[in-house]
CSV table of C-alpha atoms and ligand atoms in Angstrom, one decimal:
chain,number,residue,atom,x,y,z
A,1,UNK,CA,-30.4,-2.5,10.3
A,2,UNK,CA,-28.9,-0.9,7.4
A,3,UNK,CA,-25.7,0.9,8.9
A,4,UNK,CA,-25.0,-1.8,11.1
A,5,UNK,CA,-23.7,-4.2,8.3
A,6,UNK,CA,-20.1,-3.9,7.8
A,7,UNK,CA,-19.8,-2.5,4.6
A,8,UNK,CA,-23.3,-1.1,4.2
A,9,UNK,CA,-24.3,1.8,2.1
A,10,UNK,CA,-25.7,5.1,3.6
A,11,UNK,CA,-27.4,6.2,0.4
A,12,UNK,CA,-29.3,9.1,1.9
A,13,UNK,CA,-26.0,10.6,2.5
A,14,UNK,CA,-24.5,10.5,-0.6
A,15,UNK,CA,-25.2,14.2,-1.8
A,16,UNK,CA,-24.0,15.6,1.8
A,17,UNK,CA,-21.2,13.4,2.1
A,18,UNK,CA,-19.9,14.5,-1.3
A,19,UNK,CA,-20.4,17.9,-0.8
A,20,UNK,CA,-18.6,17.6,2.3
A,21,UNK,CA,-15.8,15.8,0.8
A,22,UNK,CA,-15.0,18.7,-2.0
A,23,UNK,CA,-15.2,21.1,1.0
A,24,UNK,CA,-12.8,18.9,3.0
A,25,UNK,CA,-10.8,18.4,0.2
A,26,UNK,CA,-10.5,22.1,-0.8
A,27,UNK,CA,-9.6,22.8,2.8
A,28,UNK,CA,-6.6,20.5,2.3
A,29,UNK,CA,-5.5,22.0,-0.8
A,30,UNK,CA,-5.5,25.4,0.9
A,31,UNK,CA,-3.9,24.1,3.8
A,32,UNK,CA,-1.2,22.3,2.0
A,33,UNK,CA,-0.3,25.4,0.0
A,34,UNK,CA,0.6,27.2,3.1
A,35,UNK,CA,1.8,24.5,5.6
A,36,UNK,CA,5.5,24.6,6.2
A,37,UNK,CA,5.4,21.1,7.4
A,38,UNK,CA,3.7,19.7,4.1
A,39,UNK,CA,5.4,18.0,1.5
A,40,UNK,CA,4.4,20.4,-1.0
A,41,UNK,CA,6.8,23.7,-0.3
A,42,UNK,CA,5.0,26.7,-1.4
A,43,UNK,CA,7.5,29.5,-2.9
A,44,UNK,CA,9.0,31.7,-0.4
A,45,UNK,CA,6.8,34.7,-1.6
A,46,UNK,CA,3.5,33.8,-1.1
A,47,UNK,CA,1.9,36.9,-2.7
A,48,UNK,CA,-0.1,36.5,-5.7
A,49,UNK,CA,0.5,39.3,-8.0
A,50,UNK,CA,-1.7,40.2,-10.8
A,51,UNK,CA,-0.8,42.9,-12.9
A,52,UNK,CA,-2.6,46.2,-13.0
A,53,UNK,CA,-6.3,45.6,-14.3
A,54,UNK,CA,-6.0,49.0,-16.0
A,55,UNK,CA,-3.1,47.7,-18.2
A,56,UNK,CA,-5.0,44.6,-19.2
A,57,UNK,CA,-2.0,42.5,-19.3
A,58,UNK,CA,-2.1,38.9,-17.6
A,59,UNK,CA,1.6,38.6,-17.4
A,60,UNK,CA,2.2,37.2,-13.8
A,61,UNK,CA,5.2,37.5,-11.7
A,62,UNK,CA,7.5,34.8,-10.7
A,63,UNK,CA,5.5,34.5,-7.3
A,64,UNK,CA,2.2,33.6,-8.6
A,65,UNK,CA,3.1,29.9,-8.7
A,66,UNK,CA,1.8,29.6,-5.4
A,67,UNK,CA,-1.5,28.7,-7.2
A,68,UNK,CA,-0.4,25.1,-6.7
A,69,UNK,CA,-2.0,22.3,-8.3
A,70,UNK,CA,-4.2,20.0,-6.7
A,71,UNK,CA,-1.9,17.0,-5.6
A,72,UNK,CA,-2.7,14.1,-7.8
A,73,UNK,CA,-3.7,11.6,-4.8
A,74,UNK,CA,-6.3,14.3,-3.8
A,75,UNK,CA,-7.5,14.7,-7.4
A,76,UNK,CA,-7.9,10.8,-7.6
A,77,UNK,CA,-9.8,10.6,-4.1
A,78,UNK,CA,-12.2,13.4,-5.4
A,79,UNK,CA,-12.8,11.4,-8.7
A,80,UNK,CA,-13.3,8.2,-7.0
A,81,UNK,CA,-15.9,9.5,-4.6
A,82,UNK,CA,-17.5,11.7,-7.3
A,83,UNK,CA,-18.0,8.5,-9.4
A,84,UNK,CA,-19.0,6.1,-6.8
A,85,UNK,CA,-22.3,5.0,-6.0
A,86,UNK,CA,-21.2,3.9,-2.4
A,87,UNK,CA,-20.3,6.2,0.2
A,88,UNK,CA,-18.5,6.1,3.7
A,89,UNK,CA,-20.2,4.0,6.3
A,90,UNK,CA,-20.3,7.2,8.6
A,91,UNK,CA,-22.8,9.8,8.2
A,92,UNK,CA,-22.0,13.5,7.3
A,93,UNK,CA,-22.1,14.7,11.0
A,94,UNK,CA,-20.1,11.6,12.2
A,95,UNK,CA,-17.2,12.2,9.7
A,96,UNK,CA,-17.1,15.8,10.8
A,97,UNK,CA,-16.3,15.2,14.3
A,98,UNK,CA,-13.0,13.6,12.9
A,99,UNK,CA,-12.5,16.0,10.4
A,100,UNK,CA,-12.3,18.8,13.0
A,101,UNK,CA,-9.8,17.0,14.8
A,102,UNK,CA,-7.7,16.2,11.6
A,103,UNK,CA,-8.0,19.7,10.8
A,104,UNK,CA,-5.7,20.4,13.8
A,105,UNK,CA,-3.5,17.6,13.8
A,106,UNK,CA,-2.9,16.4,10.2
A,107,UNK,CA,-0.5,15.5,8.9
A,108,UNK,CA,-0.4,13.0,11.7
A,109,UNK,CA,-0.4,9.2,12.8
A,110,UNK,CA,-3.9,7.9,12.2
A,111,UNK,CA,-4.6,4.3,13.1
A,112,UNK,CA,-8.2,3.0,11.9
A,113,UNK,CA,-9.4,-0.6,12.8
A,114,UNK,CA,-11.5,-1.4,9.8
A,115,UNK,CA,-10.8,-1.0,6.1
A,116,UNK,CA,-13.8,-0.1,4.1
A,117,UNK,CA,-15.2,2.6,1.3
A,118,UNK,CA,-14.3,5.5,3.8
A,119,UNK,CA,-10.5,4.3,3.9
A,120,UNK,CA,-9.4,6.5,1.0
A,121,UNK,CA,-11.4,9.4,2.5
A,122,UNK,CA,-9.6,8.9,5.9
A,123,UNK,CA,-6.1,8.7,4.5
A,124,UNK,CA,-6.8,11.7,2.1
A,125,UNK,CA,-7.9,13.7,5.0
A,126,UNK,CA,-4.7,13.0,6.6
A,127,UNK,CA,-2.8,14.0,3.4
A,128,UNK,CA,1.0,14.1,4.3
A,129,UNK,CA,0.6,12.0,7.3
A,130,UNK,CA,0.5,8.3,7.8
A,131,UNK,CA,-3.0,6.5,8.1
A,132,UNK,CA,-2.8,2.7,8.6
A,133,UNK,CA,-5.8,0.3,8.4
A,134,UNK,CA,-6.2,-3.1,10.4
A,135,UNK,CA,-8.8,-5.7,8.9
A,136,UNK,CA,-9.6,-9.1,9.6
A,137,UNK,CA,-10.9,-10.1,6.3
A,138,UNK,CA,-8.3,-11.1,4.0
A,139,UNK,CA,-10.1,-11.3,0.8
A,140,UNK,CA,-11.6,-7.9,1.4
A,141,UNK,CA,-7.9,-6.6,2.0
A,142,UNK,CA,-6.9,-7.9,-1.2
A,143,UNK,CA,-10.0,-6.3,-2.9
A,144,UNK,CA,-9.4,-3.0,-1.5
A,145,UNK,CA,-5.8,-3.1,-2.1
A,146,UNK,CA,-6.4,-3.6,-5.8
A,147,UNK,CA,-8.5,-0.7,-5.9
A,148,UNK,CA,-6.7,1.5,-3.7
A,149,UNK,CA,-2.9,0.5,-3.8
A,150,UNK,CA,-1.8,3.5,-2.0
A,151,UNK,CA,-3.7,2.4,1.3
A,152,UNK,CA,-1.5,1.0,3.9
A,153,UNK,CA,-3.4,-1.9,5.5
A,154,UNK,CA,-2.7,-5.1,7.3
A,155,UNK,CA,-4.5,-8.3,8.2
A,156,UNK,CA,-5.2,-8.8,12.0
A,157,UNK,CA,-6.9,-11.9,13.8
A,158,UNK,CA,-9.2,-11.4,16.3
A,159,UNK,CA,-9.8,-14.4,18.8
A,160,UNK,CA,-13.0,-13.3,20.4
A,161,UNK,CA,-16.7,-13.4,19.7
A,162,UNK,CA,-19.6,-10.9,20.6
A,163,UNK,CA,-21.3,-13.6,22.8
A,164,UNK,CA,-18.0,-13.7,24.9
A,165,UNK,CA,-18.2,-10.1,25.5
A,166,UNK,CA,-19.9,-10.1,29.0
A,167,UNK,CA,-17.7,-12.9,30.4
A,168,UNK,CA,-14.6,-10.7,29.1
A,169,UNK,CA,-15.8,-7.7,30.7
A,170,UNK,CA,-16.5,-9.4,34.0
A,171,UNK,CA,-13.0,-11.0,34.0
A,172,UNK,CA,-11.4,-8.1,33.2
A,173,UNK,CA,-13.2,-6.0,35.9
A,174,UNK,CA,-11.6,-8.4,38.5
A,175,UNK,CA,-8.3,-8.7,37.0
A,176,UNK,CA,-5.8,-6.1,38.3
A,177,UNK,CA,-3.7,-6.4,35.1
A,178,UNK,CA,-6.6,-4.9,33.0
A,179,UNK,CA,-6.6,-1.7,35.0
A,180,UNK,CA,-3.1,-0.9,34.3
A,181,UNK,CA,-3.1,2.2,32.6
A,182,UNK,CA,0.2,2.3,30.6
A,183,UNK,CA,1.3,-1.4,29.7
A,184,UNK,CA,2.5,-2.3,26.5
A,185,UNK,CA,-0.5,-4.5,24.9
A,186,UNK,CA,2.2,-7.0,23.7
A,187,UNK,CA,3.1,-7.9,27.3
A,188,UNK,CA,-0.3,-7.3,29.0
A,189,UNK,CA,-1.7,-10.3,31.0
A,190,UNK,CA,-5.1,-8.9,30.3
A,191,UNK,CA,-7.2,-11.0,27.7
A,192,UNK,CA,-8.5,-7.9,26.1
A,193,UNK,CA,-5.1,-6.6,25.0
A,194,UNK,CA,-4.5,-7.6,21.5
A,195,UNK,CA,-1.0,-9.1,21.0
A,196,UNK,CA,-0.9,-10.1,17.6
A,197,UNK,CA,-0.9,-6.7,15.8
A,198,UNK,CA,1.9,-5.5,13.5
A,199,UNK,CA,4.9,-4.2,15.2
A,200,UNK,CA,4.2,-0.9,13.5
A,201,UNK,CA,0.9,-0.6,15.7
A,202,UNK,CA,2.7,-0.9,19.0
A,203,UNK,CA,5.8,1.3,18.0
A,204,UNK,CA,3.9,4.3,16.5
A,205,UNK,CA,2.7,7.3,18.6
A,206,UNK,CA,-0.7,7.4,17.3
A,207,UNK,CA,-2.3,10.9,17.3
A,208,UNK,CA,-5.8,9.5,16.3
A,209,UNK,CA,-7.4,6.0,16.8
A,210,UNK,CA,-10.6,5.2,15.0
A,211,UNK,CA,-12.2,2.0,16.0
A,212,UNK,CA,-15.0,1.0,13.1
A,213,UNK,CA,-14.1,-2.9,13.1
A,214,UNK,CA,-14.2,-5.8,13.4
A,215,UNK,CA,-17.6,-6.7,12.6
A,216,UNK,CA,-20.1,-6.6,15.6
A,217,UNK,CA,-23.6,-7.1,14.5
A,218,UNK,CA,-24.3,-10.4,15.7
A,219,UNK,CA,-23.5,-12.9,18.5
A,220,UNK,CA,-21.0,-15.0,16.4
A,221,UNK,CA,-19.3,-11.7,14.9
A,222,UNK,CA,-15.9,-10.9,16.3
A,223,UNK,CA,-16.8,-7.8,18.2
A,224,UNK,CA,-14.7,-4.7,18.9
A,225,UNK,CA,-14.2,-5.4,22.8
A,226,UNK,CA,-10.3,-5.9,22.2
A,227,UNK,CA,-10.1,-3.3,19.6
A,228,UNK,CA,-11.6,-0.7,22.1
A,229,UNK,CA,-9.5,-1.8,24.9
A,230,UNK,CA,-6.3,-1.9,22.9
A,231,UNK,CA,-7.1,1.4,21.4
A,232,UNK,CA,-7.4,3.1,25.0
A,233,UNK,CA,-4.4,1.1,26.2
A,234,UNK,CA,-2.1,2.6,23.2
A,235,UNK,CA,-3.8,6.2,23.7
A,236,UNK,CA,-2.8,6.1,27.3
A,237,UNK,CA,0.7,4.8,26.7
A,238,UNK,CA,2.4,7.3,24.3
A,239,UNK,CA,2.8,11.1,24.2
A,240,UNK,CA,4.2,13.4,26.7
A,241,UNK,CA,2.7,14.9,29.7
A,242,UNK,CA,-0.2,17.0,28.7
A,243,UNK,CA,-0.7,15.7,25.2
A,244,UNK,CA,-3.5,13.8,24.2
A,245,UNK,CA,-4.7,11.0,21.7
A,246,UNK,CA,-8.0,11.4,20.0
A,247,UNK,CA,-9.9,7.9,20.0
A,248,UNK,CA,-13.3,7.5,18.2
A,249,UNK,CA,-15.4,4.6,18.4
A,250,UNK,CA,-18.2,3.8,15.9
A,251,UNK,CA,-21.7,1.9,16.4
A,252,UNK,CA,-22.0,2.9,20.2
A,253,UNK,CA,-25.6,2.1,19.7
A,254,UNK,CA,-24.6,-1.7,19.9
A,255,UNK,CA,-24.2,-3.0,23.4
A,256,UNK,CA,-20.5,-4.1,23.3
A,257,UNK,CA,-19.4,-0.7,21.6
A,258,UNK,CA,-21.3,1.1,24.3
A,259,UNK,CA,-20.1,-0.7,27.2
A,260,UNK,CA,-16.4,-0.9,26.0
A,261,UNK,CA,-15.8,2.6,25.3
A,262,UNK,CA,-14.0,4.6,28.0
A,263,UNK,CA,-16.5,6.8,29.6
A,264,UNK,CA,-14.0,8.9,31.4
A,265,UNK,CA,-12.7,10.8,28.5
A,266,UNK,CA,-15.8,11.4,26.4
A,267,UNK,CA,-15.2,14.5,24.4
A,268,UNK,CA,-18.4,14.3,22.4
A,269,UNK,CA,-21.0,12.1,20.9
A,270,UNK,CA,-22.3,12.7,17.2
A,271,UNK,CA,-24.9,10.0,16.3
A,272,UNK,CA,-23.4,6.7,16.5
A,273,UNK,CA,-19.7,8.0,17.0
A,274,UNK,CA,-18.1,8.8,20.2
A,275,UNK,CA,-15.0,10.9,20.7
A,276,UNK,CA,-12.6,10.6,23.6
A,277,UNK,CA,-9.8,12.8,24.2
A,278,UNK,CA,-7.2,10.7,26.3
A,279,UNK,CA,-4.6,12.3,28.2
A,280,UNK,CA,-1.3,10.7,28.2
A,281,UNK,CA,-0.5,8.3,31.4
A,282,UNK,CA,3.2,7.8,30.5
A,283,UNK,CA,5.1,7.1,33.6
A,284,UNK,CA,2.0,6.6,35.7
A,285,UNK,CA,3.0,3.0,36.3
A,286,UNK,CA,0.3,0.2,36.7
A,287,UNK,CA,-1.8,1.8,39.4
A,288,UNK,CA,-4.7,3.7,39.9
A,289,UNK,CA,-6.5,2.7,36.8
A,290,UNK,CA,-10.3,2.7,36.7
A,291,UNK,CA,-10.3,2.9,33.0
A,292,UNK,CA,-11.9,0.9,30.3
A,293,UNK,CA,-13.5,-1.5,30.8
B,1,NAG,C1,9.8,38.6,-1.4
B,1,NAG,O1,9.8,39.5,-2.3
B,1,NAG,C2,10.2,40.6,-2.0
B,1,NAG,C3,10.4,41.6,-3.3
B,1,NAG,O2,9.9,40.9,-4.5
B,1,NAG,C4,11.6,40.6,-1.5
B,1,NAG,O3,12.2,41.7,-1.1
B,1,NAG,C5,11.7,39.6,-0.3
B,1,NAG,O4,13.0,39.3,0.2
B,1,NAG,C6,11.0,38.3,-0.7
B,1,NAG,N1,10.8,37.4,0.5
B,1,NAG,C7,11.2,36.3,0.5
B,1,NAG,C8,10.9,35.4,1.8
B,1,NAG,O5,12.1,35.7,-0.3
B,2,NAG,C1,-1.2,50.6,-11.9
B,2,NAG,O1,-2.2,51.4,-12.5
B,2,NAG,C2,-2.1,52.7,-12.0
B,2,NAG,C3,-3.1,53.7,-12.7
B,2,NAG,O2,-4.3,53.0,-12.9
B,2,NAG,C4,-0.5,53.4,-12.2
B,2,NAG,O3,-0.5,54.3,-11.5
B,2,NAG,C5,0.4,52.7,-11.8
B,2,NAG,O4,1.7,52.9,-12.2
B,2,NAG,C6,0.1,51.1,-12.2
B,2,NAG,N1,1.0,50.1,-11.6
B,2,NAG,C7,1.6,49.2,-12.3
B,2,NAG,C8,2.6,48.3,-11.5
B,2,NAG,O5,1.5,49.0,-13.4
B,3,NAG,C1,-14.9,-11.0,3.3
B,3,NAG,O1,-14.9,-10.0,2.4
B,3,NAG,C2,-15.7,-10.7,1.2
B,3,NAG,C3,-15.4,-9.7,0.0
B,3,NAG,O2,-14.0,-9.5,-0.3
B,3,NAG,C4,-16.9,-10.9,1.5
B,3,NAG,O3,-17.6,-11.4,0.3
B,3,NAG,C5,-17.0,-11.7,2.5
B,3,NAG,O4,-18.6,-12.1,2.9
B,3,NAG,C6,-16.3,-11.3,3.8
B,3,NAG,N1,-16.2,-12.2,5.0
B,3,NAG,C7,-16.8,-12.0,6.1
B,3,NAG,C8,-16.7,-13.0,7.2
B,3,NAG,O5,-17.3,-10.9,6.4
């Protein structure tokens, strides 16, 4: 029951999560220092020269500036989690799945359904990239925005309920429009396609999409049917041939999350997190889909 609550606290992972965060942060600092695409440019000469130890002097050459400072936002994130008694909703091993992908793709475009205690972590792990969060609870957005003004989040409305999931799924199976592989969700005739999202969501080519909202732990909750379906659409729609979008669906121990996640491109499952690597279907037109749901 604990982890099925939307903003629940997984206390048993406090220590491992924190240790991992430190490692992750260190990874990014290191990476940042040497990545040419990062906003913090290293000096041209990367060699760290420390004078002959035999001379005993500590005079560093000009090049030694490459020992960069930790960027302030990383420092803030580290301190936040160190001093916080609530930890991200996902377990250490679940987070590690996404971290591995971010190691390769970051800085990149990362779309997250859900705003929570882990949001600062995701945006920090995608340091230098763009991470946006979609959230259905307005007062929660205000609360988090006050605490973490740097996060980019948007309010979204869902018009479904968990109890409608089966009917939605059945209708979608029979409806040809729902099997289209590369339609713009805004013009899709499928009821599962989310239409009211901010423009930026439709216009951005996402590298990663995480579905960890809306709430789905009881029949009256909104459920993730449309979020999962729309994530799949957006993943297939963008990118060039041969490129992929990584999609993550959390809480797949639940019926809706399980049934609606796209089995075709499953790469791995860790705990309650599924990772899909979705190839681009740009230019496939509308035929041939046997995709989610
Ligand atoms: C690095 O330093 C060396 C000597 O200090 C210099 O010859 C070389 O051109 C420098 N490289 C760059 C990329 O500035
Ligand atoms: C470093 O020390 C060695 C002897 O220990 C000396 O021969 C050499 O010239 C020194 N180099 C510099 C840059 O001081
Ligand atoms: C929305 O968030 C607030 C906290 O800001 C919380 O008290 C409330 O229960 C949430 N509403 C729903 C429907 O989850």
